[in-house]
Amino acid sequence: MQQVPEPSTQVLKSVCRSCHGGCGTLLHVTDGRLTKVAGDRESPLNKGRLCPIGTSTLDLVYHPDRLKYPLRRTGARGEGKWERISWDEALGEIAERLQTIKRECGPEAIAMGTGTGRHHIRWVSRFGHALGTPNWCEPGFAQCFHPRVNTTLLTFGDFPVCDFTGGTPPQCIVYWGHNPVNSGPDGETRFNALDALESHAKVIVIDPRRTRLARQADLWLQLRPGTDGALALAMLHTIIEERLHDAAFVAEWTHGFEALAERVRSCSPEWAAPITWVPAELIRAAARLYARTKPSMMEWGCAIEHTPNCIQTVRAISLLPALTGNVDVPGGWVFGMKGLGRFPSLIENLSPEMSAKRLGADRFKMLGGEGADLPAAHIPTLLRAMREGVPYPVKAFLVFGNNTLTTFGNAKQAHEALLKLDLLVVADLFMTPTAELADIVLPAASWPELNQLAGLPTIAANVVLAQRKAVQIGECKADEEIFIELARKMNLPLCTEPLDEVLESQLASGCGISLSELRKKGFHKLEFRYRKYLDGGFKTPTGKIELYATRLEAMGYDPLPHYHEPPESPVATPELAKDFPLVLTTGARIPFFFNSEHRQIKNLRKAHPDPIVEIHPDTAKPFGIKSGDWVWIETRRGKIRQRARVTDEIDARVVHVEHGWWFPEEAGPEHGVWTSNANLLTSNDPPYDPAMGTYQLRALLCRIGPVT
Ligand SMILES: Nc1nc2c(c(=O)[nH]1)N[C@H]1C(S)=C(S)[C@@H](COP(=O)(O)OP(=O)(O)OC[C@H]3O[C@@H](n4cnc5c(=O)[nH]c(N)nc54)[C@H](O)[C@@H]3O)O[C@H]1N2
Ligand SMILES: Nc1nc2c(c(=O)[nH]1)N[C@H]1C(S)=C(S)[C@@H](COP(=O)(O)OP(=O)(O)OC[C@H]3O[C@@H](n4cnc5c(=O)[nH]c(N)nc54)[C@H](O)[C@@H]3O)O[C@H]1N2
Ligand code: SF4
Ligand SMILES: [Mo]
């Protein structure tokens, strides 16, 4: 029974955005105070449930360490000396300094930064476009989700998601480099991704760690990190060789089957087995089970994208549903109803010359150029422009929701770049180690403090939800409102209209219901249509699913999937492997924190007090390492420590470290950011994915030892 609220309590239907979001919530407000955040049982996305992070919302909103008013640095950069200023002063100073940089160096010398999938993510580039700069970035753009988005757009003409809310249960689910038991995943809510298991579908898990899903799976493929591309090619090979594909669908609705068959002819399971460490017979079994069991869902995660061969890897995996006809069918992969409508990105405000200046766009066309759905700057190239002024200087960085020092690859280099800036502005909920380096810090509103829209699954937007402002904390402002006020302060011609006007326009071009009606209802589920391609084909140049990608070919990239060894591996760099014998993967999600966040929330931290490194007993034994011991982990680039979890759930040749760690309880300005931070171990050096500019986060070489 849902509890009946106190008479003086107002209940607003909203949507949690503490991760990529989507869970319907009921915000109980009593006398201006948020008193309870409950899951909305009516929401098709979570049916009343919240994860540990969502459950801790009150602790987040009312946390004593929240930033509550704008701050200006008074000491040296990073010295931790601040004075409180008014919003008017803060925005006035930012506006003036931006105008100066724009006048002296051009708008491209100003870069915008943000984090993954937030309510305001598109507003960051929107403000940049209004300002005239093509340079905005997000550490998940080349590394996460967008390789999947941009690759499927050119292969299928649309972004596929799993059909979780259509009512037809899948018969087979593949969890590929993805663990929604812990992650509020990209694309949909974690609860949908897990509910699908209740249909007793056959389950295939592809993960180097024996996760809870792997334990439940019919088939678990424990591959070597970074070799997903080889595995996918071998599965394609098996399906084609054994004629397990849907021949009628392939003949009518795909382009380039013969070329693909030729490309994967040599990629037998026997070829892939020594590369991936997965036995050939197990690869065959997975290909057969997948191809013969329909409908099937492909649930894929960011592990397949944290590699410099991510576009080809994503392409290869995406062709499995294509060959088996699991596309836009009930219980399979489907294309969304786009209930959220068009976001006014203002990208048309950039001239072609200015767009061409986007850092990295000339090389990485799937990230910053014509192959990108929402073009973004290449982070290593941007950091170089900050550090060295090459190919032109970047002088200002406005960061709205990213803890750069924890989530960018090669954190020390990112740190060096931030120190070189003339102007660093950070808007955040807390004083992070990154905010400590800023000239001006702005207090951002958390999700129950602001109005927005959400469309879930992301991009597909089959369900549209209204996010509601329930309370005001200190002088905190929603990022969207900060952009609007800053645009007005700078007398920009764009990005100045009230927020609700933009939201109304999105709804009008999407599901068509009014903002007030949506706010009343809380969410709106669109009526679903399957096999939309029957009406005019797929939205690709050939009108078919492009097994052979003509758009990749036109951009000068390989139109057929291929495999590349990770740049640092026992195979690619055997000499290095003598000193650093273990394969390192990083960042598998944990249910209590979102990337670098939530370490200051007591309940969540109690559930997971320390950073954990997973090591196999055979690997730990020679060092005398036991569970609970502090262990150092070292790569060519740096050394950190985390606490051991000695477990046979991981391959003896692989070590896993958690990402995002800093210690809010430790003194500033560093707050322990250099102690356990996975990105002291990673690199952002080339090689990059040729089309996307992606660097390696999940398959590096390391060594370990006990902290004495
Ligand atoms: N080694 C390694 N590195 C990784 C990964 C990995 O697996 N391994 N994963 C990568 C991936 S996939 C991604 S997407 C990125 C994630 O990187 P990001 O999404 O940038 O995550 P954070 O750096 O934690 O930054 C989020 C910051 O936003 C603040 N914040 C929260 N809500 C709001 C808000 O509404 N407004 C504002 N202004 N601030 C807010 C938080 O307090 C926090 O400081 O990390 C990448 N880095
Ligand atoms: N609670 C919580 N939810 C989150 C986040 C969070 O930090 N906390 N982060 C959000 C973000 S930004 C993202 S991108 C998603 C990520 O969430 P997911 O896409 O689910 O990805 P991860 O949990 O990072 O990794 C999934 C699995 O990949 C495995 N893995 C590691 N290396 C490899 C490899 O080379 N190949 C394969 N096949 N598997 C590998 C790991 O063992 C792990 O079990 O979650 C989002 N949701
Ligand atoms: S899964 Fe994400 S949206 Fe759902 S309750 Fe957890 S943090 Fe909130
Ligand atoms: Mo991500």
Tab-separated table of N, CA, C and O in Angstrom, residues 72-83 415 419 431-439 667-671:
chain	number	residue	atom	x	y	z
A	72	ARG	N	34.100	33.035	-4.885
A	72	ARG	CA	35.205	33.520	-5.712
A	72	ARG	C	36.513	33.174	-5.012
A	72	ARG	O	36.639	33.335	-3.787
A	73	ARG	N	37.469	32.713	-5.791
A	73	ARG	CA	38.787	32.385	-5.239
A	73	ARG	C	39.480	33.670	-4.792
A	73	ARG	O	39.473	34.669	-5.521
A	74	THR	N	40.078	33.626	-3.589
A	74	THR	CA	40.821	34.806	-3.124
A	74	THR	C	42.319	34.536	-3.035
A	74	THR	O	43.123	35.445	-3.140
A	75	GLY	N	42.720	33.286	-2.838
A	75	GLY	CA	44.151	32.958	-2.767
A	75	GLY	C	44.670	32.505	-4.114
A	75	GLY	O	44.059	32.780	-5.151
A	76	ALA	N	45.803	31.788	-4.081
A	76	ALA	CA	46.336	31.220	-5.325
A	76	ALA	C	45.420	30.090	-5.775
A	76	ALA	O	44.640	29.570	-4.979
A	77	ARG	N	45.522	29.720	-7.048
A	77	ARG	CA	44.662	28.655	-7.569
A	77	ARG	C	44.880	27.370	-6.764
A	77	ARG	O	46.014	26.933	-6.572
A	78	GLY	N	43.801	26.816	-6.275
A	78	GLY	CA	43.899	25.564	-5.527
A	78	GLY	C	44.332	25.730	-4.077
A	78	GLY	O	44.587	24.753	-3.390
A	79	GLU	N	44.408	26.978	-3.599
A	79	GLU	CA	44.849	27.196	-2.219
A	79	GLU	C	43.691	27.015	-1.225
A	79	GLU	O	43.895	26.948	-0.020
A	80	GLY	N	42.484	26.988	-1.758
A	80	GLY	CA	41.338	26.746	-0.885
A	80	GLY	C	40.840	27.985	-0.161
A	80	GLY	O	40.176	27.886	0.865
A	81	LYS	N	41.169	29.191	-0.682
A	81	LYS	CA	40.679	30.421	-0.034
A	81	LYS	C	39.564	31.012	-0.888
A	81	LYS	O	39.772	31.283	-2.079
A	82	TRP	N	38.412	31.257	-0.269
A	82	TRP	CA	37.215	31.662	-1.015
A	82	TRP	C	36.507	32.804	-0.324
A	82	TRP	O	36.585	32.931	0.887
A	83	GLU	N	35.789	33.592	-1.124
A	83	GLU	CA	34.853	34.537	-0.526
A	83	GLU	C	33.482	34.334	-1.156
A	83	GLU	O	33.373	33.977	-2.330
A	415	HIS	N	44.947	17.583	-14.786
A	415	HIS	CA	45.248	18.526	-13.710
A	415	HIS	C	46.178	19.627	-14.221
A	415	HIS	O	45.936	20.831	-14.019
A	419	LEU	N	45.428	23.790	-14.568
A	419	LEU	CA	46.254	24.822	-13.925
A	419	LEU	C	46.704	25.897	-14.914
A	419	LEU	O	47.068	27.001	-14.515
A	431	MET	N	32.050	20.754	-3.177
A	431	MET	CA	33.392	21.252	-3.448
A	431	MET	C	34.292	20.052	-3.752
A	431	MET	O	34.898	19.461	-2.863
A	432	THR	N	34.350	19.672	-5.011
A	432	THR	CA	35.156	18.524	-5.433
A	432	THR	C	36.613	18.964	-5.590
A	432	THR	O	36.903	20.174	-5.610
A	433	PRO	N	37.533	18.031	-5.735
A	433	PRO	CA	38.932	18.428	-5.991
A	433	PRO	C	39.068	19.257	-7.268
A	433	PRO	O	39.976	20.081	-7.367
A	434	THR	N	38.157	19.077	-8.204
A	434	THR	CA	38.190	19.870	-9.439
A	434	THR	C	37.686	21.287	-9.148
A	434	THR	O	38.294	22.282	-9.580
A	435	ALA	N	36.584	21.394	-8.403
A	435	ALA	CA	36.044	22.708	-8.057
A	435	ALA	C	37.059	23.514	-7.259
A	435	ALA	O	37.126	24.744	-7.368
A	436	GLU	N	37.870	22.819	-6.464
A	436	GLU	CA	38.899	23.494	-5.658
A	436	GLU	C	39.885	24.281	-6.528
A	436	GLU	O	40.557	25.183	-6.048
A	437	LEU	N	39.986	23.915	-7.815
A	437	LEU	CA	40.936	24.601	-8.701
A	437	LEU	C	40.316	25.793	-9.419
A	437	LEU	O	40.984	26.483	-10.189
A	438	ALA	N	39.030	26.022	-9.180
A	438	ALA	CA	38.304	27.014	-9.983
A	438	ALA	C	38.583	28.447	-9.535
A	438	ALA	O	39.063	28.699	-8.424
A	439	ASP	N	38.253	29.392	-10.423
A	439	ASP	CA	38.254	30.809	-10.072
A	439	ASP	C	36.916	31.172	-9.454
A	439	ASP	O	36.855	31.949	-8.517
A	667	ALA	N	41.219	16.478	3.861
A	667	ALA	CA	41.383	17.919	3.698
A	667	ALA	C	41.522	18.323	2.235
A	667	ALA	O	42.080	17.576	1.425
A	668	GLY	N	41.003	19.501	1.930
A	668	GLY	CA	41.153	20.077	0.603
A	668	GLY	C	42.508	20.704	0.458
A	668	GLY	O	43.230	20.823	1.442
A	669	PRO	N	42.932	21.129	-0.690
A	669	PRO	CA	42.129	21.103	-1.917
A	669	PRO	C	42.115	19.742	-2.613
A	669	PRO	O	41.312	19.535	-3.510
A	670	GLU	N	42.963	18.800	-2.170
A	670	GLU	CA	43.046	17.551	-2.940
A	670	GLU	C	41.992	16.525	-2.534
A	670	GLU	O	41.575	15.708	-3.334
A	671	HIS	N	41.579	16.550	-1.275
A	671	HIS	CA	40.594	15.575	-0.785
A	671	HIS	C	40.972	14.154	-1.198
A	671	HIS	O	40.124	13.369	-1.641
